[in-house]
Every structure is written in structure tokens, then in C-alpha cells.
Amino acid sequence: MDHPISMPPAEGIREIHQAGVEIIVRLNSLFKLGRLYSVNNVLFKEQLALLYQKIKENIHQEPATLKIREGTFFFRNIRLRFVFASYPAFKTVLQELSKREVAAIHFYPGLVLEELKDFIACFFQSASFESLLNNLTSAQIEHLQIEKTVEAATPLEKKERDRAAAKIYFSSLLHLKDAFESEDPQLAFKLNTTRRLMQALFSHVVENEAFVFGLTNIKNYDEYTLNHSVNVCLLSIALGRRLGLDRNELIELAISAFFHDFGKIETPKEILDKPSKLEPHERAIIEKHPHHGAGTLAAWREIKGIPLRAIHVAMEHHIKEDLSGYPQTFKKKSTHLFSKIVKIVDYFDAITTKRIYRPRVFTREEALSLMLEQGSQEFHPLLLRVFIQMMGIYPVGSVVALNTGEVGLVVEANPDPFLKLRPKVKIIADKEGHRIDGPVVDLTEKDPVTQRYIRTIVKGLDPQKYNIKVADYFIASTLP
Amino acid sequence: MINSRETPPSSKIPSQEEVRDLILLLTRTNRAYKIFPSEHITIKQFVFDFHQRLTFFLEKQNSLDLVIGENYFEFMGEKVFEDEDVAHSLPFFFFRDGMQRLSFHRGLTESELYHFFETIKEVASRPPEEVDIVSAFWEKNFENISFYAPDEFIIEKITSGRPLPEYEVNREELFSGKIELTEEDKKAIEEWSLKPETIEDSGKDMATLAEEEIEIKEEEWKIVESIIHSYRELPQDEEFARLMLEVLYLEDRLDQLASFKNSLHQVYKELLKAGKIGAVTSFLRDLISLKKIFSSTEPYKAELIEAFLAELGENDYLALISELYLSSSEAIKKQAWVDYFQVLGQPALIYLAIIYECYQLEPPSFLDEMAMVILDKWADHKPEELMKIARESSPYLSRLIIRALARRSSPQVISFLSSFIRSGQPLLRREALEALSLLESATAHKIMLGYLYDQNEEIRIAAARILKISDETVLDHLLKLAAISRLKPKSDREIEALFEALARTGHPKVKEYFQEIFRLSWFFRPKIKKIAQLAIEVLKKTPNPQARELLQEAQKKGCGRLRKYCQASLKEVNSKEISG
């Protein structure tokens, strides 16, 4: 089914955008309500009527089309940009449509409310594009048509995509290592290359976020600081994206996060890696890295085009929300938004990483819980909650015990806030505890007979305790 | 890097000729951009034509997808454009930065095309190590222009032939063996299985985080959005200034500090260029506070700030400051600039000099008032500096400097003031003259004599009026100047001024001088008559006994008309005395 894309009308691009966003939000509500109630429920009907109204307003002589291209929605040929508030709706609708390989929905003139209701009902009954198409045909829906995704990712393509993300991840490590370990860091500091690298990272985060989150489970590869910086960079992009930063802001955030520990270039290795408690003078040296980093980046700002925000982040990523922490500044009244973001991510990655001086690490879900407990003294409370929402109650990389007795590795969070406890999980041990290369299962899947969930998380497990090398599973998935 | 969109292919295959023409127009438009400024009519015409032709094509084909080779564009497997001159080749320009495909899609606007060419022009004008076209296109995020540049390009750039770091995974180890759950974990699973499951909360008890804790309400979304908005509004230059102060406050590496002065200049210049005089003042004020803090703890940093402040008067800033000042509103001139100059310290003098240079006419009085506050401060500390500026800058400012210095009597100041006797500026000669008259110094008064010979009559008159005859040599000099023969060419006002100067002294020599004048015959000598009349007028106004005596004497002994004049004058004086 192929409908050519027509030119967007010159009039009301803003209105079309608003309508498109509203349609996504309404669809999301219907998807949620549909799980709990029947299509005749009052709440459901209300939402349906509102959706219908909006669609009708946008059908003129040509059909109004909602289309997905490269993970982005277009409505009537206008690219729909989400803001922080609408992000969960975008993500859920995108996933629901992608799951059924639906690339576009065309709403034709003459569409009636009943047809829209039938479409939603069919949508719930169908797990694939083919079954959806059959159901739509059976329901005799004439004024609504769907288009199949031309290139749905095959497992092989998914593997390729993951492999590409991993390559970029390791290139980032190498790039940062060049800057950190060069005899002349200023010479080795190539911001244009960094910028382009960050754009590539950004694209991978957008297209393959779950796997990228998985990669952030790689810890202490080569040098802690380098590995940590790349992880912080990736998670910062994802958090910034949730907050609704635009893509150029996200690149600046990524650069800022990437170089947030640049000051450690001057901290002696024996202090950085000291296995025992630091002496006060050693702690004082460590605590200089924020302002040393900021000072160096500031000095290079003009020649190298360092973004101002990167200097902020280098300086402020250890300053707490109540302005305690370090360094103690001259006149600061608040830290920069980017510093607040990086502070959260930096902290999370640090406490989930094993170090010589910190043999006990927190599991990812424990880390989030601990951070929440720290309250508003340590972090910006709202940003922290957005971060936790993003990571999910069981973040990607969490090892979980399932009610089936199986052990699973969380590989993708559920974007639906109501289903945070039901991520996608790779089975890594069977009921008997045998380590296996098991399938990836969706914990929202229900038994068709009992209508009960097939699998449910019972509790999070500490991967260290069971010698489970989390990162290895993600890398293994990219191997031939 | 990919920034692409899929467009359903059209069933109609376009002719290669049509595409060739389009690409030719594309490259010509790009060349035109190199020759003409963006707003030039030729550019507009080129873009308009290209847009028209491209739109016509896209209406039929939905998209124009070009494959980029080293020096060619390919369309549907055939070369449609080739240019081997790497200096000008558009395909090479894209190829060199790793772009492999470029597509234009239906819906493309003329404005997008302008930005597309603008971006190419901008990137081409900058060194390749600073920016590349892929990165620039990515940032523009065109709605209807997409491109494809594989990650391999950036990976190769980073690795430069080195192998990528390898992460070794032992698959066998990963997928063999057993996970033996601890008793505690086993128990948790068992306990769970005894609980009734509901759709909504299954597993919730076991989760370490409660959903309610992380749920974000609608009003909180708005707060997040407003936080982001407020950070977007933060002026970068002001932020940079604040940040640099923090860096300076904390910096302890001497080598890093060596280049820090440049950074301070960079901040200062950026703020000035943005016309933010209030922010500049606040930056300077903070720096001065830091200097005070550092003077006891880190003197080398205090010196650095001192050196920076001293350099603010250098040529780099002069044009910028005057331009900025003149373009400011009156209100800003009266408030922000006054603040700024007062905080700035000595370099303010240099800036003031430049600003005064810009005034062809009398500057506004508030500027003079502000300048006087600053000059008064510096007249004590750096009189030499002030004198230097006064000699070199606008007469309006020099005039104020003279005024400020005149409040401090010293041989140096007298010598400085005396130098103005030769100034080409009457305004300054006059100001210096008045300044000299205020000084309690015989030398200063002698110097004033020189002004009696000034080329400007007004100055000569002023000099005579304020001249202080503190010793006989000055008096003798004046009497010589007032010799009848030398008076003749002078105007009545000047003669009158000289007579006033003499009459004020009450000296016997002056009495003799006037007696001599009254003895002269007026017959056929109108000038002598006029001189005598002026003498009577002056004596009449001079409130000393000698003047009265002279008039009384002339009333008795003089010629007829002289007597008459003196009589009338005395009568007038008497009646004034009676009335009061």
C-alpha cells in the first residue's frame, strides 16, 4: 500500500504539528486504556472521540497521514518533535506501531468514528502487521489504511546495528584516550572530530537506545576514567533527550559529559587508583580535578572552540544541589543545567562501577534507589526523577530473578510508565539455573488462555554475587 | 551518520538529461555563492531558479537521490556530474568529509535551499580541522534534505590505521555452567509465588523503587520545561565571565595562569562587543574583589589582575569603547557608563580621552561631571599621566584636566599650566590662565603676564582682569605694556581691562601713570581723548582711595572737557555711596 507524500500546506505548520502531537498523545492514552478497559468504556470513548475530532480536522482532500521514518514521526509531512512531557507517549506509540511493523496510518476523507474504534480494537487483537491487516479487512474499515515498514530490522540487521553502536563506543574510548594520554593534549584535542563522534553517538542513542544503555555496563575497560566518561556521555545524551533538549544542545551536552573528568589528566595515577583510603592531601589533589579541567578547557576555548557548557560541567560536576561538595566557588549561586545532568549520570555510573578502593558496588536498581534517598541536597530532584524514569525501575543491565525460576538480564526498559516493572529480558539461566543463551522475552506478554503475565520479576539480583558479567552479554550479541 | 528518510519511488523514471541539468544548476548556484554575497540579487535568482526546477522534479519523483563519489555525483547508477578540480569540486567537498549520499525530498522550501548553500559557504570558508560539512548539515537538521555518511569515516579518522580496542567475550563461559541462587534469593522467589498476583502491581513489592516516587506530574513537567527555557536564555558571554572568575579563583597552576590574562581579555572583549556595559562593570568589580582576596593569600594572582587592569587602556579597546559609548542611550551613558568608568580606574582616562575626541561640540555636562570625579581622583595619584593625556587629547578633556590639576599647587603643575601658553587651542590657553590665577604663587602670576600678549584679544582681556600684581616687577611690566603708544592699537575693552588691573593696585606708580594720561592734550587726538575717558570710567568703578583722588585731582586741574567728565563721574560715585 503506497501513498505518495504530499507537500505540507503552507498554512498552519504549527497547527499541524500540534495536531500531530495531540494525535500521538491520544493514541497513547487509548493504548493504555485499551489494556485495562473494553472499547465501550466511558473513558476510552472520551479519548476516542477526541482523537477522532483531531483527525477529522486534519483530513482535507488528501488523507492525513501519520508516518514513521527513522524513528521519527511525521504528520501530514511535518516532522513531529516531542517535548519532555510528550516523550513517553512518543516512545510508546512508536514501539506499539513498530512491534506490528506499521510504518504509516492513512486517514481518508469519510472516516467515521466507528471505523476508528474498530481500528483500535483490531490493533489490540493483532500482534503482527499481517494479522492487523486481516483484522482491518474483516472489519471492513474503508477509510483507514496502514502501510508496512519497508525495512523492518531482521535479527541480522539488529546485530549489525548493535555492532555499529559497539564500534562507535570503542572508538569513543580511543578518541578520549588520545586526548588524555597524548604528550601534547592540546594538539591531540580535536573538537571537530569529537563533535562528529558525538553526533554519531547521538544517532545510536536515538536508534538503538536500549542496546546503548547495555553498553554502559562496560566498566573499567582499559582506564576507568575513559570508560566512565564514555558511559556518562551516552547516558547524558539520553537524559538530555528526555528533557527535550534540541539536538545541537544535546551535542554540547555530550561533549561536556565526554570531557567532564578532563582535569584528571593531571591527577597522579597512583592517587586515582590507590587501593586504600586516601590521605587528606591526596583527597585534596583529587578534588582539584574539576577546576583543573575547567581551567584547561577555558584556556583552549578560543583556539579549540570548546563549548562554554563543557567548562561549566568540568567545574561543577561534583558540586551538590545545595552547593556543598567541591570545589567551593567564589560566587556561585547555582550550577548549570548541564552540570546537574552530568552530576546525576556521573554519580550513577561511578557507584555502579567496581574500583580497587570500592570493592562493593551497587546494582543498577540499588544505585537508583540510593540516589533517590540522597534527596534534593545531592541532586536536582526533578531531573533525578526523570533519570530514574528513563532508566526504569529495573534499568538495562539489571539481573533479575523471574517467577518462573529463570534468571534474566534486562535488555530494554518499558517506556510505558504503567509497565515499568515489565521490561524486555534476555533469559540467561533456565529454571534449573543453567546458564543459557536464551531468548529475549517481553514481560508484558500474557498467556492467551489465562490472560496472566507469563513472566514477572520477583527481585533484582546482584550480578557480582553470581559472577554474571553483564557487559559481556551485550557484546556477545554483536558477535558473528 | 545518517540523516535520511525513505520516500516511495516513483514509477516514472526521470531522464538522465533532466538530472544533469539540475545538478549543473546546483553546482552553478553553489559557485555563485562563492562570488556574490548571500543577499545579492544574483544569488536570489539562482536559488529561485534551482528551487523551481527541483520542485518540478520532486513533484514527479518525490526525491532526488545522489550518490557521492570522489569527484562526481551519480544518479541511478550513472554519473551525472564530474569535476576533478578538487579546489572547486562540490562532490569532492562532500566526499572528503565522508558523505556518500545526498537527497532532496518533496516539500523542500526555498528557505531550506538558502540555508543549504549558506552552510556549504560557511564550511568552505573555515579550516577543515574546525568544521566539516557532514557535521554542519547534521546541526542544520534540514527537513527535506537528507544525507548519509557512514560511521566508518569517523572511526577511521580516530583510529588512523590502529585497530579498535577489542573487548573479548568468552561465549562458552557465558553460556555454560550454573547459577546457584543463594538461599535468601531462593526464599524471596518462593515467598513471591505464594502471593496473589494482580495485573497492576505484580512484582512491585520486590522492586527497590516505588513508582509513585518517580512519577512526574504535569505541573512538574512544566517546571522542567521552564528550567530548560531559563538556561537557554542565559547569556553565554556573561556566563563565561562568571565562570572565568571562578576558574581564576580556584586555579593554582602557575603555568596555566600565565595564559589566563588572555582569557580575561577575551571575556572583557566579548562583553564589550555585546555592548553589555553593566556586565563589564560587574566583571571588573568582581575582579577587583578577587584582587583584594588574593593580595594576602596568592599575591601572584593579585599581580595578574593588576596587570590585566593596567592593559585595559591599550589601543585594542579604544575604538570599541568610543563606538559603544556613542551608540549608548543617554540613560545608559548617565548611569552604566559612569559606574563603569569609576570602577575601571586609570584606564578610564584613556577611554575618556577617546570619547571626548568624538565630540566636535561642547560635550554634555554629565560627562564633564563624571570626568571630573575620575580626574580629581587621579590628579593626586598620577598627575604626570594626566598631564600627558591633557597634552595629547581633546581640548574638552584637557580643559577638565587643567581644572583638576589646578586644585593642587606644585611647581610641576605650574610648569604644566605654563606650557599651555603656547597651545593652539584658545580654550586651553584660557583654562590654563584661569587655573594659574587660582594658584597662590608669584611664579604663576608672573607666567600670567605672558597671556597679556596672547593672539586672542579675549584671552588678553581675561588675563588683564584676573592678573594678580604681587610684586613690582609685574607692575612695571604692566605699565610698560600700558604705555600710551602701545595702547593705541588696542580695543576699548582691552584698554579698560589693563586700566582695571593697574587701578586695583593703588600703587603710587599707577597714580603717576593716570596723572600722565590726564595731562595729555585731546586737541585733534580722538584716541587720547578716548583713552582718558576709559581711564575715568575705570577709576569711577575702582573702589579705592587712590582712584577717588585721581578723579578729584583731574576735576580741578584738567582741561575743560576732562573736568566735566570727572565731575559727572564723581557725582555718580557719590550718589551711589549715599544710596548705598
mmCIF file with all atom_site columns, C-alpha atoms in Angstrom, chain A residues 130-272:
data_model
loop_
_atom_site.group_PDB
_atom_site.id
_atom_site.type_symbol
_atom_site.label_atom_id
_atom_site.label_alt_id
_atom_site.label_comp_id
_atom_site.label_asym_id
_atom_site.label_entity_id
_atom_site.label_seq_id
_atom_site.pdbx_PDB_ins_code
_atom_site.Cartn_x
_atom_site.Cartn_y
_atom_site.Cartn_z
_atom_site.occupancy
_atom_site.B_iso_or_equiv
_atom_site.pdbx_formal_charge
_atom_site.auth_seq_id
_atom_site.auth_comp_id
_atom_site.auth_asym_id
_atom_site.auth_atom_id
_atom_site.pdbx_PDB_model_num
ATOM 1   C CA . GLU A 1 130 ? -0.369  -9.241  8.638  1.00 0.00 ? 130 GLU A CA 1
ATOM 2   C CA . SER A 1 131 ? -2.871  -10.049 11.350 1.00 0.00 ? 131 SER A CA 1
ATOM 3   C CA . LEU A 1 132 ? -3.696  -6.386  11.754 1.00 0.00 ? 132 LEU A CA 1
ATOM 4   C CA . LEU A 1 133 ? -4.289  -6.070  8.029  1.00 0.00 ? 133 LEU A CA 1
ATOM 5   C CA . ASN A 1 134 ? -6.532  -9.141  8.071  1.00 0.00 ? 134 ASN A CA 1
ATOM 6   C CA . ASN A 1 135 ? -8.472  -7.848  11.017 1.00 0.00 ? 135 ASN A CA 1
ATOM 7   C CA . LEU A 1 136 ? -8.942  -4.464  9.376  1.00 0.00 ? 136 LEU A CA 1
ATOM 8   C CA . THR A 1 137 ? -10.171 -6.116  6.207  1.00 0.00 ? 137 THR A CA 1
ATOM 9   C CA . SER A 1 138 ? -12.592 -8.287  8.157  1.00 0.00 ? 138 SER A CA 1
ATOM 10  C CA . ALA A 1 139 ? -13.877 -5.258  9.999  1.00 0.00 ? 139 ALA A CA 1
ATOM 11  C CA . GLN A 1 140 ? -14.460 -3.584  6.621  1.00 0.00 ? 140 GLN A CA 1
ATOM 12  C CA . ILE A 1 141 ? -12.683 -0.414  7.543  1.00 0.00 ? 141 ILE A CA 1
ATOM 13  C CA . GLU A 1 142 ? -12.611 1.611   4.347  1.00 0.00 ? 142 GLU A CA 1
ATOM 14  C CA . HIS A 1 143 ? -11.297 4.998   5.301  1.00 0.00 ? 143 HIS A CA 1
ATOM 15  C CA . LEU A 1 144 ? -8.211  3.974   7.215  1.00 0.00 ? 144 LEU A CA 1
ATOM 16  C CA . GLN A 1 145 ? -5.255  2.168   5.732  1.00 0.00 ? 145 GLN A CA 1
ATOM 17  C CA . ILE A 1 146 ? -1.943  1.050   7.085  1.00 0.00 ? 146 ILE A CA 1
ATOM 18  C CA . GLU A 1 147 ? 1.462   0.819   5.432  1.00 0.00 ? 147 GLU A CA 1
ATOM 19  C CA . LYS A 1 148 ? 4.049   -1.763  6.293  1.00 0.00 ? 148 LYS A CA 1
ATOM 20  C CA . THR A 1 149 ? 7.553   -0.864  7.347  1.00 0.00 ? 149 THR A CA 1
ATOM 21  C CA . VAL A 1 150 ? 9.656   -1.324  4.242  1.00 0.00 ? 150 VAL A CA 1
ATOM 22  C CA . GLU A 1 151 ? 12.753  -2.411  6.059  1.00 0.00 ? 151 GLU A CA 1
ATOM 23  C CA . ALA A 1 152 ? 11.922  -3.967  9.360  1.00 0.00 ? 152 ALA A CA 1
ATOM 24  C CA . ALA A 1 153 ? 15.071  -4.829  11.183 1.00 0.00 ? 153 ALA A CA 1
ATOM 25  C CA . THR A 1 154 ? 15.822  -8.509  10.831 1.00 0.00 ? 154 THR A CA 1
ATOM 26  C CA . PRO A 1 155 ? 17.775  -10.180 13.636 1.00 0.00 ? 155 PRO A CA 1
ATOM 27  C CA . LEU A 1 156 ? 20.826  -9.917  11.418 1.00 0.00 ? 156 LEU A CA 1
ATOM 28  C CA . GLU A 1 157 ? 20.271  -6.230  10.869 1.00 0.00 ? 157 GLU A CA 1
ATOM 29  C CA . LYS A 1 158 ? 19.695  -5.738  14.571 1.00 0.00 ? 158 LYS A CA 1
ATOM 30  C CA . LYS A 1 159 ? 23.030  -7.444  15.188 1.00 0.00 ? 159 LYS A CA 1
ATOM 31  C CA . GLU A 1 160 ? 24.664  -5.134  12.625 1.00 0.00 ? 160 GLU A CA 1
ATOM 32  C CA . ARG A 1 161 ? 23.127  -2.113  14.270 1.00 0.00 ? 161 ARG A CA 1
ATOM 33  C CA . ASP A 1 162 ? 24.332  -3.246  17.676 1.00 0.00 ? 162 ASP A CA 1
ATOM 34  C CA . ARG A 1 163 ? 27.773  -3.960  16.286 1.00 0.00 ? 163 ARG A CA 1
ATOM 35  C CA . ALA A 1 164 ? 27.940  -0.478  14.767 1.00 0.00 ? 164 ALA A CA 1
ATOM 36  C CA . ALA A 1 165 ? 26.986  1.019   18.128 1.00 0.00 ? 165 ALA A CA 1
ATOM 37  C CA . ALA A 1 166 ? 29.683  -1.027  19.860 1.00 0.00 ? 166 ALA A CA 1
ATOM 38  C CA . LYS A 1 167 ? 32.277  0.124   17.306 1.00 0.00 ? 167 LYS A CA 1
ATOM 39  C CA . ILE A 1 168 ? 31.403  3.733   17.937 1.00 0.00 ? 168 ILE A CA 1
ATOM 40  C CA . TYR A 1 169 ? 31.568  3.063   21.667 1.00 0.00 ? 169 TYR A CA 1
ATOM 41  C CA . PHE A 1 170 ? 35.107  1.717   21.448 1.00 0.00 ? 170 PHE A CA 1
ATOM 42  C CA . SER A 1 171 ? 36.130  4.459   19.007 1.00 0.00 ? 171 SER A CA 1
ATOM 43  C CA . SER A 1 172 ? 34.992  6.959   21.621 1.00 0.00 ? 172 SER A CA 1
ATOM 44  C CA . LEU A 1 173 ? 37.252  5.299   24.163 1.00 0.00 ? 173 LEU A CA 1
ATOM 45  C CA . LEU A 1 174 ? 40.184  5.506   21.800 1.00 0.00 ? 174 LEU A CA 1
ATOM 46  C CA . HIS A 1 175 ? 39.459  9.118   20.923 1.00 0.00 ? 175 HIS A CA 1
ATOM 47  C CA . LEU A 1 176 ? 39.319  10.102  24.565 1.00 0.00 ? 176 LEU A CA 1
ATOM 48  C CA . LYS A 1 177 ? 42.432  8.098   25.318 1.00 0.00 ? 177 LYS A CA 1
ATOM 49  C CA . ASP A 1 178 ? 44.284  10.049  22.601 1.00 0.00 ? 178 ASP A CA 1
ATOM 50  C CA . ALA A 1 179 ? 43.337  13.305  24.265 1.00 0.00 ? 179 ALA A CA 1
ATOM 51  C CA . PHE A 1 180 ? 44.131  12.034  27.762 1.00 0.00 ? 180 PHE A CA 1
ATOM 52  C CA . GLU A 1 181 ? 47.372  10.284  27.093 1.00 0.00 ? 181 GLU A CA 1
ATOM 53  C CA . SER A 1 182 ? 48.981  12.453  24.458 1.00 0.00 ? 182 SER A CA 1
ATOM 54  C CA . GLU A 1 183 ? 52.183  14.231  25.345 1.00 0.00 ? 183 GLU A CA 1
ATOM 55  C CA . ASP A 1 184 ? 50.590  17.337  23.947 1.00 0.00 ? 184 ASP A CA 1
ATOM 56  C CA . PRO A 1 185 ? 46.917  17.105  24.901 1.00 0.00 ? 185 PRO A CA 1
ATOM 57  C CA . GLN A 1 186 ? 46.132  20.396  23.266 1.00 0.00 ? 186 GLN A CA 1
ATOM 58  C CA . LEU A 1 187 ? 47.380  19.084  19.952 1.00 0.00 ? 187 LEU A CA 1
ATOM 59  C CA . ALA A 1 188 ? 45.544  15.809  20.380 1.00 0.00 ? 188 ALA A CA 1
ATOM 60  C CA . PHE A 1 189 ? 42.335  17.597  21.293 1.00 0.00 ? 189 PHE A CA 1
ATOM 61  C CA . LYS A 1 190 ? 40.338  17.629  18.058 1.00 0.00 ? 190 LYS A CA 1
ATOM 62  C CA . LEU A 1 191 ? 36.983  19.059  18.839 1.00 0.00 ? 191 LEU A CA 1
ATOM 63  C CA . ASN A 1 192 ? 35.658  18.765  15.318 1.00 0.00 ? 192 ASN A CA 1
ATOM 64  C CA . THR A 1 193 ? 36.281  15.031  15.424 1.00 0.00 ? 193 THR A CA 1
ATOM 65  C CA . THR A 1 194 ? 34.726  14.878  18.884 1.00 0.00 ? 194 THR A CA 1
ATOM 66  C CA . ARG A 1 195 ? 31.689  16.770  17.660 1.00 0.00 ? 195 ARG A CA 1
ATOM 67  C CA . ARG A 1 196 ? 31.203  14.410  14.778 1.00 0.00 ? 196 ARG A CA 1
ATOM 68  C CA . LEU A 1 197 ? 31.718  11.443  17.052 1.00 0.00 ? 197 LEU A CA 1
ATOM 69  C CA . MET A 1 198 ? 29.090  12.808  19.414 1.00 0.00 ? 198 MET A CA 1
ATOM 70  C CA . GLN A 1 199 ? 26.686  13.164  16.503 1.00 0.00 ? 199 GLN A CA 1
ATOM 71  C CA . ALA A 1 200 ? 27.264  9.502   15.711 1.00 0.00 ? 200 ALA A CA 1
ATOM 72  C CA . LEU A 1 201 ? 26.736  8.551   19.360 1.00 0.00 ? 201 LEU A CA 1
ATOM 73  C CA . PHE A 1 202 ? 23.574  10.614  19.393 1.00 0.00 ? 202 PHE A CA 1
ATOM 74  C CA . SER A 1 203 ? 22.256  8.763   16.353 1.00 0.00 ? 203 SER A CA 1
ATOM 75  C CA . HIS A 1 204 ? 22.909  5.428   18.034 1.00 0.00 ? 204 HIS A CA 1
ATOM 76  C CA . VAL A 1 205 ? 21.168  6.582   21.197 1.00 0.00 ? 205 VAL A CA 1
ATOM 77  C CA . VAL A 1 206 ? 18.142  7.630   19.140 1.00 0.00 ? 206 VAL A CA 1
ATOM 78  C CA . GLU A 1 207 ? 18.009  4.494   17.036 1.00 0.00 ? 207 GLU A CA 1
ATOM 79  C CA . ASN A 1 208 ? 19.159  1.887   19.489 1.00 0.00 ? 208 ASN A CA 1
ATOM 80  C CA . GLU A 1 209 ? 18.838  3.311   22.976 1.00 0.00 ? 209 GLU A CA 1
ATOM 81  C CA . ALA A 1 210 ? 18.346  0.065   24.840 1.00 0.00 ? 210 ALA A CA 1
ATOM 82  C CA . PHE A 1 211 ? 21.483  -1.507  23.432 1.00 0.00 ? 211 PHE A CA 1
ATOM 83  C CA . VAL A 1 212 ? 23.478  1.663   24.064 1.00 0.00 ? 212 VAL A CA 1
ATOM 84  C CA . PHE A 1 213 ? 22.310  1.536   27.688 1.00 0.00 ? 213 PHE A CA 1
ATOM 85  C CA . GLY A 1 214 ? 23.536  -2.024  27.690 1.00 0.00 ? 214 GLY A CA 1
ATOM 86  C CA . LEU A 1 215 ? 26.952  -0.876  26.541 1.00 0.00 ? 215 LEU A CA 1
ATOM 87  C CA . THR A 1 216 ? 27.183  1.433   29.534 1.00 0.00 ? 216 THR A CA 1
ATOM 88  C CA . ASN A 1 217 ? 27.550  -1.728  31.592 1.00 0.00 ? 217 ASN A CA 1
ATOM 89  C CA . ILE A 1 218 ? 31.087  -1.960  30.243 1.00 0.00 ? 218 ILE A CA 1
ATOM 90  C CA . LYS A 1 219 ? 33.214  -0.921  33.203 1.00 0.00 ? 219 LYS A CA 1
ATOM 91  C CA . ASN A 1 220 ? 36.903  -0.488  33.826 1.00 0.00 ? 220 ASN A CA 1
ATOM 92  C CA . TYR A 1 221 ? 37.766  -1.292  30.242 1.00 0.00 ? 221 TYR A CA 1
ATOM 93  C CA . ASP A 1 222 ? 41.364  -0.109  29.841 1.00 0.00 ? 222 ASP A CA 1
ATOM 94  C CA . GLU A 1 223 ? 41.203  3.013   32.013 1.00 0.00 ? 223 GLU A CA 1
ATOM 95  C CA . TYR A 1 224 ? 38.363  3.670   34.413 1.00 0.00 ? 224 TYR A CA 1
ATOM 96  C CA . THR A 1 225 ? 38.172  7.395   33.656 1.00 0.00 ? 225 THR A CA 1
ATOM 97  C CA . LEU A 1 226 ? 37.932  6.897   29.894 1.00 0.00 ? 226 LEU A CA 1
ATOM 98  C CA . ASN A 1 227 ? 35.334  4.170   30.126 1.00 0.00 ? 227 ASN A CA 1
ATOM 99  C CA . HIS A 1 228 ? 33.393  6.109   32.730 1.00 0.00 ? 228 HIS A CA 1
ATOM 100 C CA . SER A 1 229 ? 33.465  9.275   30.602 1.00 0.00 ? 229 SER A CA 1
ATOM 101 C CA . VAL A 1 230 ? 32.003  7.481   27.591 1.00 0.00 ? 230 VAL A CA 1
ATOM 102 C CA . ASN A 1 231 ? 29.260  5.947   29.729 1.00 0.00 ? 231 ASN A CA 1
ATOM 103 C CA . VAL A 1 232 ? 28.439  9.309   31.269 1.00 0.00 ? 232 VAL A CA 1
ATOM 104 C CA . CYS A 1 233 ? 28.352  10.830  27.823 1.00 0.00 ? 233 CYS A CA 1
ATOM 105 C CA . LEU A 1 234 ? 25.880  8.254   26.485 1.00 0.00 ? 234 LEU A CA 1
ATOM 106 C CA . LEU A 1 235 ? 23.554  8.402   29.464 1.00 0.00 ? 235 LEU A CA 1
ATOM 107 C CA . SER A 1 236 ? 23.672  12.203  29.457 1.00 0.00 ? 236 SER A CA 1
ATOM 108 C CA . ILE A 1 237 ? 22.564  12.299  25.828 1.00 0.00 ? 237 ILE A CA 1
ATOM 109 C CA . ALA A 1 238 ? 19.673  10.022  26.679 1.00 0.00 ? 238 ALA A CA 1
ATOM 110 C CA . LEU A 1 239 ? 18.679  12.056  29.729 1.00 0.00 ? 239 LEU A CA 1
ATOM 111 C CA . GLY A 1 240 ? 19.010  15.341  27.850 1.00 0.00 ? 240 GLY A CA 1
ATOM 112 C CA . ARG A 1 241 ? 16.819  13.918  25.142 1.00 0.00 ? 241 ARG A CA 1
ATOM 113 C CA . ARG A 1 242 ? 14.148  13.015  27.694 1.00 0.00 ? 242 ARG A CA 1
ATOM 114 C CA . LEU A 1 243 ? 14.259  16.561  28.961 1.00 0.00 ? 243 LEU A CA 1
ATOM 115 C CA . GLY A 1 244 ? 13.538  17.889  25.485 1.00 0.00 ? 244 GLY A CA 1
ATOM 116 C CA . LEU A 1 245 ? 16.896  19.482  24.687 1.00 0.00 ? 245 LEU A CA 1
ATOM 117 C CA . ASP A 1 246 ? 17.336  20.086  20.983 1.00 0.00 ? 246 ASP A CA 1
ATOM 118 C CA . ARG A 1 247 ? 19.912  18.101  19.061 1.00 0.00 ? 247 ARG A CA 1
ATOM 119 C CA . ASN A 1 248 ? 22.544  20.791  18.979 1.00 0.00 ? 248 ASN A CA 1
ATOM 120 C CA . GLU A 1 249 ? 22.178  21.250  22.720 1.00 0.00 ? 249 GLU A CA 1
ATOM 121 C CA . LEU A 1 250 ? 22.495  17.508  23.089 1.00 0.00 ? 250 LEU A CA 1
ATOM 122 C CA . ILE A 1 251 ? 25.777  17.529  21.210 1.00 0.00 ? 251 ILE A CA 1
ATOM 123 C CA . GLU A 1 252 ? 27.099  20.213  23.546 1.00 0.00 ? 252 GLU A CA 1
ATOM 124 C CA . LEU A 1 253 ? 25.870  18.177  26.486 1.00 0.00 ? 253 LEU A CA 1
ATOM 125 C CA . ALA A 1 254 ? 27.592  15.112  25.056 1.00 0.00 ? 254 ALA A CA 1
ATOM 126 C CA . ILE A 1 255 ? 30.888  16.965  24.599 1.00 0.00 ? 255 ILE A CA 1
ATOM 127 C CA . SER A 1 256 ? 30.570  18.360  28.117 1.00 0.00 ? 256 SER A CA 1
ATOM 128 C CA . ALA A 1 257 ? 29.953  14.925  29.584 1.00 0.00 ? 257 ALA A CA 1
ATOM 129 C CA . PHE A 1 258 ? 32.703  13.375  27.485 1.00 0.00 ? 258 PHE A CA 1
ATOM 130 C CA . PHE A 1 259 ? 35.288  15.758  28.903 1.00 0.00 ? 259 PHE A CA 1
ATOM 131 C CA . HIS A 1 260 ? 33.807  16.195  32.368 1.00 0.00 ? 260 HIS A CA 1
ATOM 132 C CA . ASP A 1 261 ? 36.781  14.476  34.022 1.00 0.00 ? 261 ASP A CA 1
ATOM 133 C CA . PHE A 1 262 ? 39.391  16.073  31.785 1.00 0.00 ? 262 PHE A CA 1
ATOM 134 C CA . GLY A 1 263 ? 41.046  17.558  34.848 1.00 0.00 ? 263 GLY A CA 1
ATOM 135 C CA . LYS A 1 264 ? 42.063  14.064  35.926 1.00 0.00 ? 264 LYS A CA 1
ATOM 136 C CA . ILE A 1 265 ? 44.699  14.215  33.236 1.00 0.00 ? 265 ILE A CA 1
ATOM 137 C CA . GLU A 1 266 ? 46.805  15.932  35.883 1.00 0.00 ? 266 GLU A CA 1
ATOM 138 C CA . THR A 1 267 ? 45.930  13.696  38.812 1.00 0.00 ? 267 THR A CA 1
ATOM 139 C CA . PRO A 1 268 ? 48.686  11.168  39.521 1.00 0.00 ? 268 PRO A CA 1
ATOM 140 C CA . LYS A 1 269 ? 47.646  7.635   38.654 1.00 0.00 ? 269 LYS A CA 1
ATOM 141 C CA . GLU A 1 270 ? 48.787  6.290   41.980 1.00 0.00 ? 270 GLU A CA 1
ATOM 142 C CA . ILE A 1 271 ? 46.250  8.526   43.674 1.00 0.00 ? 271 ILE A CA 1
ATOM 143 C CA . LEU A 1 272 ? 43.469  7.763   41.205 1.00 0.00 ? 272 LEU A CA 1
#
